[in-house]
mmCIF file of C-alpha atoms in Angstrom:
data_model
loop_
_atom_site.group_PDB
_atom_site.id
_atom_site.type_symbol
_atom_site.label_atom_id
_atom_site.label_comp_id
_atom_site.label_asym_id
_atom_site.label_seq_id
_atom_site.Cartn_x
_atom_site.Cartn_y
_atom_site.Cartn_z
ATOM 1 C CA UNK A 5 6.258 -12.489 19.354
ATOM 2 C CA UNK A 6 4.732 -14.072 16.259
ATOM 3 C CA UNK A 7 7.037 -13.407 13.286
ATOM 4 C CA UNK A 8 4.008 -13.511 10.967
ATOM 5 C CA UNK A 9 2.980 -10.172 12.457
ATOM 6 C CA UNK A 10 6.038 -8.523 10.876
ATOM 7 C CA UNK A 11 4.846 -9.196 7.335
ATOM 8 C CA UNK A 12 2.268 -6.481 6.911
ATOM 9 C CA UNK A 13 1.650 -2.896 5.832
ATOM 10 C CA UNK A 14 3.249 -0.720 8.513
ATOM 11 C CA UNK A 15 1.844 2.695 7.594
ATOM 12 C CA UNK A 16 -1.061 3.944 5.480
ATOM 13 C CA UNK A 17 -1.138 7.466 4.102
ATOM 14 C CA UNK A 18 -3.763 9.237 1.975
ATOM 15 C CA UNK A 19 -3.347 12.507 0.113
ATOM 16 C CA UNK A 20 -4.252 15.574 2.157
ATOM 17 C CA UNK A 21 -7.459 16.893 0.649
ATOM 18 C CA UNK A 22 -10.990 17.719 1.585
ATOM 19 C CA UNK A 23 -13.344 15.977 0.912
ATOM 20 C CA UNK A 24 -12.273 12.411 0.279
ATOM 21 C CA UNK A 25 -9.243 11.932 2.515
ATOM 22 C CA UNK A 26 -11.063 9.680 4.991
ATOM 23 C CA UNK A 27 -12.654 7.588 2.225
ATOM 24 C CA UNK A 28 -9.270 7.139 0.533
ATOM 25 C CA UNK A 29 -7.677 6.042 3.813
ATOM 26 C CA UNK A 30 -10.482 3.524 4.424
ATOM 27 C CA UNK A 31 -9.965 2.083 0.919
ATOM 28 C CA UNK A 32 -6.214 1.758 1.509
ATOM 29 C CA UNK A 33 -6.892 -0.006 4.826
ATOM 30 C CA UNK A 34 -9.215 -2.471 3.047
ATOM 31 C CA UNK A 35 -6.540 -3.165 0.436
ATOM 32 C CA UNK A 36 -3.898 -3.721 3.118
ATOM 33 C CA UNK A 37 -6.178 -6.181 4.910
ATOM 34 C CA UNK A 38 -6.936 -8.117 1.703
ATOM 35 C CA UNK A 39 -3.258 -8.627 0.794
ATOM 36 C CA UNK A 40 -2.188 -9.591 4.328
ATOM 37 C CA UNK A 41 -2.318 -13.391 3.694
ATOM 38 C CA UNK A 42 -0.246 -13.017 0.508
ATOM 39 C CA UNK A 43 2.307 -10.880 2.322
ATOM 40 C CA UNK A 44 2.659 -13.434 5.129
ATOM 41 C CA UNK A 45 3.063 -16.285 2.647
ATOM 42 C CA UNK A 46 5.886 -14.535 0.783
ATOM 43 C CA UNK A 47 7.330 -12.819 3.892
ATOM 44 C CA UNK A 48 6.836 -9.377 2.360
ATOM 45 C CA UNK A 49 6.746 -6.131 4.316
ATOM 46 C CA UNK A 50 5.418 -2.795 3.135
ATOM 47 C CA UNK A 51 6.737 0.207 4.998
ATOM 48 C CA UNK A 52 4.282 2.675 3.501
ATOM 49 C CA UNK A 53 1.108 2.168 1.469
ATOM 50 C CA UNK A 54 0.126 5.517 0.053
ATOM 51 C CA UNK A 55 -2.179 7.086 -2.441
ATOM 52 C CA UNK A 56 -0.623 8.960 -5.340
ATOM 53 C CA UNK A 57 -1.837 11.240 -8.076
ATOM 54 C CA UNK A 58 0.003 11.728 -11.350
ATOM 55 C CA UNK A 59 -0.774 14.270 -14.027
ATOM 56 C CA UNK A 60 0.740 12.047 -16.719
ATOM 57 C CA UNK A 61 -1.120 8.694 -17.011
ATOM 58 C CA UNK A 62 1.782 7.129 -18.951
ATOM 59 C CA UNK A 63 3.832 7.153 -15.744
ATOM 60 C CA UNK A 64 1.568 4.567 -14.111
ATOM 61 C CA UNK A 65 2.850 1.008 -14.095
ATOM 62 C CA UNK A 66 5.273 -1.400 -12.590
ATOM 63 C CA UNK A 67 8.935 -0.628 -11.901
ATOM 64 C CA UNK A 68 10.777 -3.454 -10.211
ATOM 65 C CA UNK A 69 14.414 -2.640 -9.598
ATOM 66 C CA UNK A 70 16.831 -2.550 -6.709
ATOM 67 C CA UNK A 71 14.359 -0.610 -4.544
ATOM 68 C CA UNK A 72 11.327 -2.562 -5.833
ATOM 69 C CA UNK A 73 8.640 0.025 -6.442
ATOM 70 C CA UNK A 74 5.226 -1.337 -7.353
ATOM 71 C CA UNK A 75 2.373 0.933 -8.334
ATOM 72 C CA UNK A 76 -1.113 -0.448 -8.657
ATOM 73 C CA UNK A 77 -3.780 1.362 -10.622
ATOM 74 C CA UNK A 78 -7.193 0.834 -9.073
#
């Protein structure tokens, strides 16, 4: 087994909605593929890459703590 294969996005999840769910999932898959080399280099693993929707735009941002939660605004 190649250990480099462990450093990837393990699961991708889009919000349940019609229409747009399939397009959102495709975009998340593209993002996961683009960051794959960076993840391998730093030996990072992402359990779940998911789409999110917030009603309050001030809640978007970066929160790096013990659990390391990173939110990217695209």
